[in-house]
mmCIF file of C-alpha atoms in Angstrom:
data_model
loop_
_atom_site.group_PDB
_atom_site.id
_atom_site.type_symbol
_atom_site.label_atom_id
_atom_site.label_comp_id
_atom_site.label_asym_id
_atom_site.label_seq_id
_atom_site.Cartn_x
_atom_site.Cartn_y
_atom_site.Cartn_z
ATOM 1 C CA MET A 300 102.847 98.873 88.354
ATOM 2 C CA PRO A 301 103.696 101.696 90.797
ATOM 3 C CA ARG A 302 101.352 104.688 90.767
ATOM 4 C CA GLN A 303 102.774 108.016 89.700
ATOM 5 C CA THR A 304 103.349 110.551 92.444
ATOM 6 C CA ASP A 305 102.796 114.165 91.428
ATOM 7 C CA GLU A 306 106.108 115.843 90.648
ATOM 8 C CA VAL A 307 105.433 118.733 93.032
ATOM 9 C CA PHE A 308 105.699 116.178 95.866
ATOM 10 C CA GLU A 309 108.302 113.817 94.447
ATOM 11 C CA ASP A 310 110.874 116.291 93.098
ATOM 12 C CA PRO A 311 113.309 117.489 95.814
ATOM 13 C CA PHE A 312 113.208 121.111 94.608
ATOM 14 C CA PHE A 313 109.420 121.371 94.738
ATOM 15 C CA ALA A 314 109.311 119.465 98.028
ATOM 16 C CA SER A 315 111.851 121.883 99.541
ATOM 17 C CA LEU A 316 109.503 124.782 98.755
ATOM 18 C CA TYR A 317 106.381 123.168 100.191
ATOM 19 C CA ASP A 318 106.682 124.428 103.775
ATOM 20 C CA HIS A 319 107.503 127.968 102.645
ATOM 21 C CA PHE A 320 104.088 128.203 101.006
ATOM 22 C CA ASN A 321 102.228 125.848 103.368
ATOM 23 C CA ALA A 322 103.068 126.941 106.914
ATOM 24 C CA TRP A 323 101.259 125.758 110.053
ATOM 25 C CA ASP A 324 97.546 126.540 109.669
ATOM 26 C CA VAL A 325 94.147 126.068 111.316
ATOM 27 C CA CYS A 326 93.852 122.601 109.779
ATOM 28 C CA ASP A 327 96.990 121.566 111.681
ATOM 29 C CA ASP A 328 95.500 122.924 114.902
ATOM 30 C CA PHE A 329 92.378 120.834 114.237
ATOM 31 C CA TYR A 330 94.272 117.550 113.843
ATOM 32 C CA LEU A 331 96.659 118.275 116.718
ATOM 33 C CA GLU A 332 93.733 118.960 119.068
ATOM 34 C CA LEU A 333 91.994 115.812 117.849
ATOM 35 C CA ALA A 334 95.117 113.705 118.449
ATOM 36 C CA LEU A 335 95.565 115.091 121.957
ATOM 37 C CA GLU A 336 91.892 114.385 122.729
ATOM 38 C CA ILE A 337 92.131 110.779 121.514
ATOM 39 C CA GLY A 338 95.701 110.111 122.727
ATOM 40 C CA GLY A 339 97.768 106.996 122.140
ATOM 41 C CA SER A 340 99.238 106.028 118.793
ATOM 42 C CA VAL A 341 98.858 108.055 115.603
ATOM 43 C CA LEU A 342 99.345 107.295 111.902
ATOM 44 C CA ASP A 343 99.786 110.268 109.556
ATOM 45 C CA LEU A 344 98.743 108.845 106.176
ATOM 46 C CA GLY A 345 100.347 110.979 103.478
ATOM 47 C CA CYS A 346 102.544 112.811 105.985
ATOM 48 C CA GLY A 347 104.255 115.014 103.393
ATOM 49 C CA THR A 348 107.060 117.100 104.890
ATOM 50 C CA GLY A 349 106.211 115.905 108.403
ATOM 51 C CA LEU A 350 105.374 119.285 109.937
ATOM 52 C CA LEU A 351 102.318 117.989 111.793
ATOM 53 C CA ALA A 352 103.722 114.544 112.598
ATOM 54 C CA CYS A 353 106.771 116.076 114.301
ATOM 55 C CA ARG A 354 104.642 118.488 116.316
ATOM 56 C CA MET A 355 102.473 115.616 117.538
ATOM 57 C CA ALA A 356 105.546 113.613 118.518
ATOM 58 C CA GLN A 357 106.866 116.611 120.446
ATOM 59 C CA GLN A 358 103.582 116.558 122.389
ATOM 60 C CA GLY A 359 104.358 113.009 123.546
ATOM 61 C CA LEU A 360 102.242 111.047 121.070
ATOM 62 C CA THR A 361 103.571 107.910 119.365
ATOM 63 C CA VAL A 362 103.594 108.867 115.684
ATOM 64 C CA THR A 363 104.176 107.020 112.419
ATOM 65 C CA GLY A 364 104.334 109.009 109.175
ATOM 66 C CA ALA A 365 103.820 107.330 105.795
ATOM 67 C CA ASP A 366 104.152 108.911 102.357
ATOM 68 C CA PRO A 367 104.923 107.646 98.835
ATOM 69 C CA ALA A 368 106.990 110.683 97.798
ATOM 70 C CA ASP A 369 110.770 110.579 98.301
ATOM 71 C CA GLY A 370 111.040 114.360 98.020
ATOM 72 C CA MET A 371 108.598 114.969 100.868
ATOM 73 C CA LEU A 372 110.101 112.280 103.112
ATOM 74 C CA GLN A 373 113.570 113.728 102.557
ATOM 75 C CA VAL A 374 112.322 117.029 104.013
ATOM 76 C CA ALA A 375 110.466 115.216 106.823
ATOM 77 C CA ARG A 376 113.506 113.196 107.914
ATOM 78 C CA SER A 377 115.667 116.338 108.053
ATOM 79 C CA ARG A 378 113.197 118.262 110.236
ATOM 80 C CA ALA A 379 113.998 119.056 113.896
ATOM 81 C CA GLY A 380 112.474 116.319 116.044
ATOM 82 C CA ALA A 381 112.215 113.893 113.125
ATOM 83 C CA GLU A 382 113.897 111.151 115.166
ATOM 84 C CA ARG A 383 110.761 110.917 117.334
ATOM 85 C CA VAL A 384 108.656 109.804 114.337
ATOM 86 C CA SER A 385 108.740 106.440 112.530
ATOM 87 C CA TRP A 386 108.907 107.309 108.815
ATOM 88 C CA ILE A 387 107.738 104.857 106.152
ATOM 89 C CA LYS A 388 107.873 105.209 102.370
ATOM 90 C CA ALA A 389 104.661 103.597 101.166
ATOM 91 C CA GLU A 390 101.562 104.190 99.118
ATOM 92 C CA GLY A 391 98.394 104.425 101.137
ATOM 93 C CA GLN A 392 96.722 101.892 98.838
ATOM 94 C CA THR A 393 99.147 99.114 99.804
ATOM 95 C CA LEU A 394 100.499 100.111 103.223
ATOM 96 C CA SER A 395 100.482 97.152 105.637
ATOM 97 C CA LEU A 396 101.902 97.523 109.142
ATOM 98 C CA PRO A 397 101.927 95.015 112.003
ATOM 99 C CA ARG A 398 100.305 97.439 114.423
ATOM 100 C CA ARG A 399 97.022 99.305 114.935
ATOM 101 C CA PHE A 400 96.477 102.993 115.723
ATOM 102 C CA ASP A 401 94.109 104.971 117.952
ATOM 103 C CA LEU A 402 94.013 107.801 115.412
ATOM 104 C CA ILE A 403 94.741 107.843 111.704
ATOM 105 C CA TYR A 404 94.458 111.094 109.784
ATOM 106 C CA MET A 405 95.049 112.332 106.254
ATOM 107 C CA THR A 406 95.393 116.083 105.859
ATOM 108 C CA GLY A 407 96.660 118.607 103.316
ATOM 109 C CA HIS A 408 93.719 117.496 101.134
ATOM 110 C CA ALA A 409 95.770 114.384 100.379
ATOM 111 C CA PHE A 410 92.541 112.453 99.851
ATOM 112 C CA GLN A 411 91.906 114.557 96.748
ATOM 113 C CA ALA A 412 95.094 113.243 95.140
ATOM 114 C CA LEU A 413 93.275 109.892 94.790
ATOM 115 C CA LEU A 414 91.831 110.244 91.313
ATOM 116 C CA THR A 415 89.744 107.053 91.058
ATOM 117 C CA ASP A 416 87.210 105.333 93.276
ATOM 118 C CA ASP A 417 89.431 102.234 93.344
ATOM 119 C CA ASP A 418 92.387 104.181 94.725
ATOM 120 C CA ALA A 419 90.222 106.102 97.193
ATOM 121 C CA ILE A 420 88.575 102.933 98.532
ATOM 122 C CA ALA A 421 91.951 101.185 98.767
ATOM 123 C CA VAL A 422 93.353 103.984 100.951
ATOM 124 C CA LEU A 423 90.187 104.122 103.067
ATOM 125 C CA ARG A 424 90.438 100.346 103.576
ATOM 126 C CA THR A 425 94.063 100.755 104.608
ATOM 127 C CA ALA A 426 92.883 103.187 107.273
ATOM 128 C CA HIS A 427 90.109 100.800 108.352
ATOM 129 C CA ASP A 428 92.521 97.875 108.641
ATOM 130 C CA HIS A 429 94.997 99.829 110.772
ATOM 131 C CA LEU A 430 92.507 101.192 113.322
ATOM 132 C CA THR A 431 92.178 99.792 116.812
ATOM 133 C CA LYS A 432 88.701 98.546 117.723
ATOM 134 C CA ASP A 433 87.664 101.985 119.011
ATOM 135 C CA GLY A 434 90.068 103.970 116.830
ATOM 136 C CA ARG A 435 89.175 106.973 114.706
ATOM 137 C CA PHE A 436 90.127 108.006 111.169
ATOM 138 C CA ALA A 437 89.821 111.650 110.098
ATOM 139 C CA PHE A 438 90.391 113.434 106.792
ATOM 140 C CA GLU A 439 89.056 116.264 104.661
ATOM 141 C CA SER A 440 88.062 116.986 101.074
ATOM 142 C CA ARG A 441 87.052 120.325 99.584
ATOM 143 C CA ASN A 442 83.352 120.813 98.836
ATOM 144 C CA PRO A 443 83.023 120.947 95.019
ATOM 145 C CA ALA A 444 79.984 123.244 95.356
ATOM 146 C CA ARG A 445 82.399 126.018 96.395
ATOM 147 C CA LYS A 446 84.515 125.575 93.212
ATOM 148 C CA ALA A 447 87.753 126.495 94.990
ATOM 149 C CA TRP A 448 89.753 126.012 91.785
ATOM 150 C CA LEU A 449 88.178 129.147 90.302
ATOM 151 C CA SER A 450 90.219 131.206 92.775
ATOM 152 C CA TRP A 451 93.530 129.497 91.914
ATOM 153 C CA THR A 452 94.398 131.977 89.188
ATOM 154 C CA PRO A 453 97.618 133.626 87.988
ATOM 155 C CA ASP A 454 96.620 137.002 89.417
ATOM 156 C CA LYS A 455 96.792 135.527 92.961
ATOM 157 C CA ARG A 456 100.540 135.523 93.639
ATOM 158 C CA ARG A 457 102.579 134.978 96.776
ATOM 159 C CA VAL A 458 106.248 135.707 97.372
ATOM 160 C CA VAL A 459 108.415 134.097 100.049
ATOM 161 C CA THR A 460 112.112 134.494 100.846
ATOM 162 C CA THR A 461 114.141 131.284 101.100
ATOM 163 C CA ALA A 462 117.687 130.699 102.320
ATOM 164 C CA ASP A 463 118.680 128.631 99.292
ATOM 165 C CA HIS A 464 116.957 130.396 96.408
ATOM 166 C CA GLY A 465 116.199 133.949 97.548
ATOM 167 C CA ARG A 466 112.775 135.346 96.694
ATOM 168 C CA ILE A 467 110.331 132.945 95.045
ATOM 169 C CA GLU A 468 106.925 133.816 93.613
ATOM 170 C CA GLU A 469 104.190 131.173 93.385
ATOM 171 C CA PHE A 470 100.960 131.167 91.380
ATOM 172 C CA PHE A 471 98.644 128.616 89.773
ATOM 173 C CA ASP A 472 96.835 127.826 86.553
ATOM 174 C CA THR A 473 94.030 125.244 86.603
ATOM 175 C CA VAL A 474 91.899 123.292 84.159
ATOM 176 C CA ALA A 475 88.818 121.515 85.553
ATOM 177 C CA ASP A 476 86.982 118.587 83.991
ATOM 178 C CA PRO A 477 83.340 118.778 85.106
ATOM 179 C CA ASN A 478 82.711 115.155 84.092
ATOM 180 C CA THR A 479 85.354 113.621 86.347
ATOM 181 C CA GLY A 480 85.764 116.330 88.987
ATOM 182 C CA ILE A 481 89.501 116.258 88.280
ATOM 183 C CA VAL A 482 91.408 119.545 88.288
ATOM 184 C CA ASP A 483 94.831 119.791 86.617
ATOM 185 C CA ILE A 484 97.029 122.293 88.435
ATOM 186 C CA ALA A 485 100.141 123.969 87.056
ATOM 187 C CA HIS A 486 102.309 125.259 89.913
ATOM 188 C CA HIS A 487 104.383 128.210 88.683
ATOM 189 C CA TYR A 488 107.497 129.243 90.593
ATOM 190 C CA ARG A 489 109.572 132.270 89.623
ATOM 191 C CA LEU A 490 112.982 132.573 91.267
ATOM 192 C CA LEU A 491 113.009 136.346 91.285
ATOM 193 C CA ASP A 492 116.679 136.773 92.184
ATOM 194 C CA ALA A 493 117.837 134.316 89.529
ATOM 195 C CA ASP A 494 115.336 135.290 86.817
ATOM 196 C CA LYS A 495 114.321 131.650 86.425
ATOM 197 C CA ALA A 496 110.882 130.025 86.099
ATOM 198 C CA ILE A 497 109.935 126.440 86.944
ATOM 199 C CA ILE A 498 106.560 124.760 86.469
ATOM 200 C CA GLY A 499 105.343 121.674 88.327
ATOM 201 C CA HIS A 500 102.127 119.745 87.876
ATOM 202 C CA SER A 501 99.600 117.975 90.077
ATOM 203 C CA ARG A 502 96.056 116.636 89.760
ATOM 204 C CA ILE A 503 93.300 116.471 92.369
ATOM 205 C CA ARG A 504 89.709 115.250 92.379
ATOM 206 C CA PHE A 505 86.598 116.848 93.856
ATOM 207 C CA VAL A 506 83.773 114.517 94.942
ATOM 208 C CA ASP A 507 80.399 115.510 96.350
ATOM 209 C CA LEU A 508 79.056 114.433 99.730
ATOM 210 C CA ASP A 509 76.973 111.514 98.435
ATOM 211 C CA HIS A 510 79.964 110.184 96.500
ATOM 212 C CA LEU A 511 82.234 110.534 99.533
ATOM 213 C CA THR A 512 79.698 108.735 101.733
ATOM 214 C CA ARG A 513 79.535 105.838 99.266
ATOM 215 C CA LEU A 514 83.327 105.541 99.307
ATOM 216 C CA LEU A 515 83.307 105.340 103.112
ATOM 217 C CA THR A 516 80.637 102.640 103.029
ATOM 218 C CA ALA A 517 82.643 100.619 100.496
ATOM 219 C CA ALA A 518 85.611 100.706 102.872
ATOM 220 C CA ASN A 519 83.492 99.644 105.870
ATOM 221 C CA LEU A 520 83.920 103.005 107.603
ATOM 222 C CA ALA A 521 81.094 104.796 109.381
ATOM 223 C CA PRO A 522 81.000 108.578 109.885
ATOM 224 C CA VAL A 523 80.953 109.663 113.529
ATOM 225 C CA THR A 524 80.940 113.430 112.933
ATOM 226 C CA TRP A 525 80.952 115.743 109.918
ATOM 227 C CA TYR A 526 82.335 119.281 110.105
ATOM 228 C CA GLY A 527 82.152 122.055 107.536
ATOM 229 C CA ASP A 528 85.250 123.974 108.595
ATOM 230 C CA TRP A 529 88.248 123.838 110.902
ATOM 231 C CA ASP A 530 86.445 125.543 113.788
ATOM 232 C CA ARG A 531 84.179 122.440 113.945
ATOM 233 C CA THR A 532 81.132 124.220 112.587
ATOM 234 C CA PRO A 533 78.494 121.738 111.381
ATOM 235 C CA LEU A 534 78.465 120.697 107.744
ATOM 236 C CA SER A 535 76.147 122.581 105.392
ATOM 237 C CA ALA A 536 75.527 122.520 101.630
ATOM 238 C CA MET A 537 77.995 125.368 101.031
ATOM 239 C CA SER A 538 80.630 124.515 103.642
ATOM 240 C CA ARG A 539 84.183 125.006 102.408
ATOM 241 C CA GLU A 540 85.260 121.552 103.561
ATOM 242 C CA PHE A 541 83.936 118.061 104.123
ATOM 243 C CA ILE A 542 85.810 117.128 107.320
ATOM 244 C CA VAL A 543 84.835 113.694 108.587
ATOM 245 C CA LEU A 544 85.706 111.689 111.684
ATOM 246 C CA THR A 545 85.029 107.982 111.112
ATOM 247 C CA ARG A 546 85.207 104.644 112.894
ATOM 248 C CA ARG A 547 85.183 101.014 111.770
ATOM 249 C CA ALA A 548 81.632 100.048 110.764
ATOM 250 C CA ASP A 549 82.288 96.489 111.959
#
């Protein structure tokens, strides 16, 4: 049975808004620098709208982008420079390609969209199986100790201007389950020039460092370096992020 993709990624309307509210950021700089350091072939696992994959391809890297969401891939394939990237519609849990990569990364906190250990381990094993012998796999997950969801509140609103829909306001409502670490997010969009409101939904999971380390071990991945933020500061108990660079343990 196919897994459900969150509607804010699958639906073409929500996907078309993604880049307006998620422009190039320090996390993209981090992965671009890492890819240029490692060189060779790159797999963007959960590539979304392809912003980072296309930039890497423009820098001369050989890039494959995989994502399960039609809405996101539709945006990615229409992006300038998209022809330089090999796009694949696939779930990370079941992706199987005939080639290996020098770098695999998963950004945009895509790892947190994996709501069970089984799904998380399956995606981590996919990464393991697609790495070259000396390849590296990098991804990030928010540190639950920082409780980032407490700041995703309706009073924090952003407005962007789009060509197709005019001014759009975005804000969030969240409900967290402390037993599972799963946070339900309602994405509110108000089309200010059309006096219309649309709500999308997504779910993400927060896991602590011990839990994350166990998942890596189960997938036969070994951490090479942990960072606590995008400037490569070392990991600490209250770091915003768990950013990990891994290799095959075998």
